[in-house]
Amino acid sequence: MLLNKKDYKNKKSLIIYFSRADENYAVGFINKGNTEVIAEYIKDYTNADIIKIEPAIPYAKSYNDAIEEAKERQKNHNAPIVKEINDIYSYDVIYIGAPVYWGDMPEEMVTALKNIDFSGKIIRPFTTHEGSGLGNIPNQIKDICKGAEVEEGLAIRGSVVNGAKNKVEYWL
Ligand SMILES: Cc1cc2nc3c(=O)[nH]c(=O)nc-3n(C[C@H](O)[C@H](O)[C@H](O)COP(=O)(O)O)c2cc1C
């Protein structure tokens, strides 16, 4: 059964996200990644717990180098992370946030999600991007997070995250 918008906000929620600062497309050098800005808005509105997925091997600060690293990690399905997520047992709603990397999630998100049991959970995906919208990310989530109900996602252009708080609230 679908919950109405109000019900989502009152459920016990967890945000799992990836975000990279440093040099990026359309925004130059930034101290805080775009997806992190959106994740923090969601936290403000929902009081959710929040987990940032950190790559064990940091991406290059240079955008041009980072995109090559990202492509390589996706191709080889090799992207270790600093800390695995233990369990999500106590949460009803899981917000999964990622930048679109070559149409997909950063491979670190795949590493983080693939061993978790999502049975019975509601997943609300969100992305930041520079043209791809949600990309293939909802499909990836449906593939990886077996047993979850994956709701319609929110896609925000990375270069305008700072003005997007209202859009996030509306989606929530
Ligand atoms: C490795 C890499 C690959 C990217 N691939 C895409 C893409 O396929 N489509 C797109 O719209 N944007 C792409 N972008 C732009 C990012 O999705 C966008 O800048 C996003 O807001 C970055 O989020 P973050 O600051 O939280 O890491 C890419 C950026 C990087 C660094």
CSV table of C-alpha atoms and ligand atoms in Angstrom, one decimal:
chain,number,residue,atom,x,y,z
A,1,MET,CA,0.0,0.0,0.0
A,2,LEU,CA,1.3,3.4,-0.9
A,3,LEU,CA,1.8,5.9,1.9
A,4,ASN,CA,0.8,9.5,1.5
A,5,LYS,CA,3.4,12.2,1.6
A,6,LYS,CA,2.7,13.0,5.2
A,7,ASP,CA,3.3,9.5,6.3
A,8,TYR,CA,6.8,9.3,4.8
A,9,LYS,CA,8.0,12.1,6.9
A,10,ASN,CA,6.9,10.5,10.1
A,11,LYS,CA,8.5,7.1,9.4
A,12,LYS,CA,11.9,6.1,10.9
A,13,SER,CA,14.2,7.0,8.1
A,14,LEU,CA,17.8,6.6,7.0
A,15,ILE,CA,19.7,8.5,4.4
A,16,ILE,CA,22.6,6.7,2.6
A,17,TYR,CA,24.5,8.8,0.2
A,18,PHE,CA,27.7,9.4,-1.7
A,19,SER,CA,29.1,12.8,-2.6
A,20,ARG,CA,32.4,14.2,-3.8
A,21,ALA,CA,33.7,17.7,-3.2
A,22,ASP,CA,36.7,19.1,-5.1
A,23,GLU,CA,36.6,20.0,-8.8
A,24,ASN,CA,33.4,19.1,-10.7
A,25,TYR,CA,31.6,19.8,-13.9
A,26,ALA,CA,29.7,23.1,-14.0
A,27,VAL,CA,30.6,24.2,-10.5
A,28,GLY,CA,34.4,24.4,-10.3
A,29,PHE,CA,36.0,23.6,-7.0
A,30,ILE,CA,33.5,23.1,-4.2
A,31,ASN,CA,34.0,22.2,-0.5
A,32,LYS,CA,30.8,20.3,-0.2
A,33,GLY,CA,29.5,17.9,-2.8
A,34,ASN,CA,26.1,18.6,-4.4
A,35,THR,CA,24.4,15.4,-3.3
A,36,GLU,CA,25.5,16.2,0.2
A,37,VAL,CA,23.6,19.5,0.1
A,38,ILE,CA,20.5,17.6,-0.8
A,39,ALA,CA,21.0,14.9,1.7
A,40,GLU,CA,21.3,17.5,4.4
A,41,TYR,CA,18.0,19.2,3.3
A,42,ILE,CA,16.3,15.8,3.6
A,43,LYS,CA,17.8,15.3,7.1
A,44,ASP,CA,16.5,18.8,8.1
A,45,TYR,CA,13.0,17.9,7.1
A,46,THR,CA,12.8,14.3,8.2
A,47,ASN,CA,15.1,14.0,11.2
A,48,ALA,CA,16.6,10.9,9.4
A,49,ASP,CA,19.8,9.3,10.5
A,50,ILE,CA,22.5,9.7,7.8
A,51,ILE,CA,25.4,7.7,6.5
A,52,LYS,CA,27.9,9.0,4.0
A,53,ILE,CA,29.6,6.3,1.9
A,54,GLU,CA,33.3,7.1,1.7
A,55,PRO,CA,35.6,5.6,-0.9
A,56,ALA,CA,38.6,3.7,0.5
A,57,ILE,CA,40.6,5.1,-2.4
A,58,PRO,CA,39.7,8.8,-2.6
A,59,TYR,CA,38.9,10.2,-6.1
A,60,ALA,CA,41.3,12.6,-7.7
A,61,LYS,CA,40.6,16.3,-7.0
A,62,SER,CA,40.7,17.0,-10.7
A,63,TYR,CA,37.4,16.5,-12.5
A,64,ASN,CA,39.1,15.0,-15.6
A,65,ASP,CA,41.0,12.5,-13.6
A,66,ALA,CA,38.1,11.6,-11.4
A,67,ILE,CA,35.8,10.8,-14.3
A,68,GLU,CA,38.4,8.3,-15.6
A,69,GLU,CA,38.7,6.7,-12.2
A,70,ALA,CA,35.0,6.4,-11.9
A,71,LYS,CA,34.7,4.7,-15.3
A,72,GLU,CA,37.4,2.2,-14.4
A,73,ARG,CA,35.8,1.4,-11.0
A,74,GLN,CA,32.4,0.8,-12.6
A,75,LYS,CA,33.9,-1.3,-15.4
A,76,ASN,CA,35.8,-3.5,-12.9
A,77,HIS,CA,33.1,-3.4,-10.2
A,78,ASN,CA,35.9,-2.6,-7.8
A,79,ALA,CA,35.3,0.2,-5.4
A,80,PRO,CA,36.1,-0.6,-1.7
A,81,ILE,CA,34.6,1.6,0.9
A,82,VAL,CA,35.8,2.8,4.3
A,83,LYS,CA,33.0,1.4,6.3
A,84,GLU,CA,30.2,-1.1,5.5
A,85,ILE,CA,26.7,-0.4,6.7
A,86,ASN,CA,25.9,-2.8,9.5
A,87,ASP,CA,22.1,-3.2,9.3
A,88,ILE,CA,19.1,-1.1,8.5
A,89,TYR,CA,16.7,-3.2,10.5
A,90,SER,CA,15.1,-0.4,12.5
A,91,TYR,CA,14.3,1.9,9.5
A,92,ASP,CA,11.1,2.0,7.4
A,93,VAL,CA,12.2,4.4,4.7
A,94,ILE,CA,15.7,4.6,3.2
A,95,TYR,CA,16.7,7.6,1.1
A,96,ILE,CA,19.4,6.6,-1.3
A,97,GLY,CA,21.3,9.5,-2.8
A,98,ALA,CA,24.1,9.6,-5.4
A,99,PRO,CA,25.5,11.7,-8.2
A,100,VAL,CA,25.0,10.3,-11.6
A,101,TYR,CA,28.4,8.9,-12.8
A,102,TRP,CA,28.3,7.8,-16.4
A,103,GLY,CA,24.6,7.3,-16.2
A,104,ASP,CA,24.9,5.1,-13.1
A,105,MET,CA,25.7,5.3,-9.4
A,106,PRO,CA,29.3,5.6,-8.3
A,107,GLU,CA,30.6,2.1,-7.9
A,108,GLU,CA,31.1,2.7,-4.1
A,109,MET,CA,27.3,2.9,-3.7
A,110,VAL,CA,27.0,-0.5,-5.3
A,111,THR,CA,29.6,-1.9,-2.9
A,112,ALA,CA,27.7,-0.3,0.0
A,113,LEU,CA,24.2,-1.6,-1.0
A,114,LYS,CA,24.8,-5.0,-2.3
A,115,ASN,CA,25.1,-6.9,0.9
A,116,ILE,CA,22.2,-5.3,2.7
A,117,ASP,CA,18.8,-7.0,3.2
A,118,PHE,CA,16.2,-4.5,2.0
A,119,SER,CA,13.1,-6.7,2.4
A,120,GLY,CA,10.1,-4.7,3.3
A,121,LYS,CA,11.8,-1.3,3.1
A,122,ILE,CA,10.6,1.7,1.2
A,123,ILE,CA,13.4,3.3,-0.9
A,124,ARG,CA,13.2,6.9,-2.1
A,125,PRO,CA,16.1,7.6,-4.6
A,126,PHE,CA,17.6,11.0,-5.2
A,127,THR,CA,20.3,12.1,-7.5
A,128,THR,CA,22.2,15.1,-8.6
A,129,HIS,CA,23.4,15.4,-12.1
A,130,GLU,CA,24.2,17.7,-15.0
A,131,GLY,CA,21.7,16.5,-17.5
A,132,SER,CA,21.0,12.8,-17.0
A,133,GLY,CA,18.3,13.3,-14.3
A,134,LEU,CA,17.9,10.0,-12.4
A,135,GLY,CA,19.8,8.2,-15.1
A,136,ASN,CA,19.8,4.5,-14.7
A,137,ILE,CA,20.0,4.8,-10.9
A,138,PRO,CA,16.4,3.7,-10.0
A,139,ASN,CA,16.9,0.5,-12.2
A,140,GLN,CA,20.2,-0.2,-10.5
A,141,ILE,CA,18.6,0.2,-7.1
A,142,LYS,CA,15.8,-2.1,-8.0
A,143,ASP,CA,18.4,-4.7,-9.1
A,144,ILE,CA,20.5,-4.4,-6.0
A,145,CYS,CA,18.0,-3.8,-3.3
A,146,LYS,CA,15.9,-6.9,-3.6
A,147,GLY,CA,12.6,-6.9,-1.7
A,148,ALA,CA,12.3,-3.1,-1.4
A,149,GLU,CA,9.6,-1.0,-2.8
A,150,VAL,CA,11.4,1.7,-4.8
A,151,GLU,CA,9.4,4.9,-5.1
A,152,GLU,CA,9.7,7.7,-7.6
A,153,GLY,CA,13.0,9.5,-7.3
A,154,LEU,CA,14.1,13.2,-7.1
A,155,ALA,CA,16.7,14.5,-9.5
A,156,ILE,CA,18.3,17.9,-9.0
A,157,ARG,CA,20.9,19.6,-11.2
A,158,GLY,CA,24.2,19.8,-9.3
A,159,SER,CA,24.8,23.4,-10.2
A,160,VAL,CA,21.6,24.6,-8.6
A,161,VAL,CA,21.4,22.6,-5.3
A,162,ASN,CA,21.8,25.6,-3.2
A,163,GLY,CA,18.4,27.0,-4.4
A,164,ALA,CA,16.6,23.6,-4.4
A,165,LYS,CA,15.5,23.3,-0.8
A,166,ASN,CA,11.8,24.0,-1.7
A,167,LYS,CA,11.9,21.4,-4.4
A,168,VAL,CA,13.2,18.9,-1.9
A,169,GLU,CA,10.5,19.7,0.6
A,170,TYR,CA,7.8,19.4,-2.1
A,171,TRP,CA,9.1,15.9,-3.0
A,172,LEU,CA,9.2,14.8,0.6
B,1,LIG,C1,32.9,10.8,-12.5
B,1,LIG,C2,31.7,11.7,-12.9
B,1,LIG,C3,30.8,11.3,-13.9
B,1,LIG,C4,29.7,12.0,-14.2
B,1,LIG,N1,28.8,11.5,-15.1
B,1,LIG,C5,27.6,12.2,-15.3
B,1,LIG,C6,26.6,11.7,-16.1
B,1,LIG,O1,26.7,10.6,-16.7
B,1,LIG,N2,25.5,12.4,-16.3
B,1,LIG,C7,25.3,13.6,-15.7
B,1,LIG,O2,24.2,14.2,-15.9
B,1,LIG,N3,26.2,14.2,-14.9
B,1,LIG,C8,27.4,13.5,-14.7
B,1,LIG,N4,28.4,14.0,-13.8
B,1,LIG,C9,28.0,15.2,-13.1
B,1,LIG,C10,27.6,14.9,-11.6
B,1,LIG,O3,26.6,13.9,-11.6
B,1,LIG,C11,27.1,16.1,-10.9
B,1,LIG,O4,28.1,17.1,-10.9
B,1,LIG,C12,26.8,15.8,-9.5
B,1,LIG,O5,26.0,16.9,-8.9
B,1,LIG,C13,27.9,15.5,-8.6
B,1,LIG,O6,27.5,15.3,-7.3
B,1,LIG,P1,28.4,15.4,-6.0
B,1,LIG,O7,29.0,16.8,-5.9
B,1,LIG,O8,27.5,15.1,-4.9
B,1,LIG,O9,29.5,14.4,-6.1
B,1,LIG,C14,29.5,13.3,-13.5
B,1,LIG,C15,30.5,13.8,-12.6
B,1,LIG,C16,31.6,13.0,-12.3
B,1,LIG,C17,32.6,13.5,-11.3
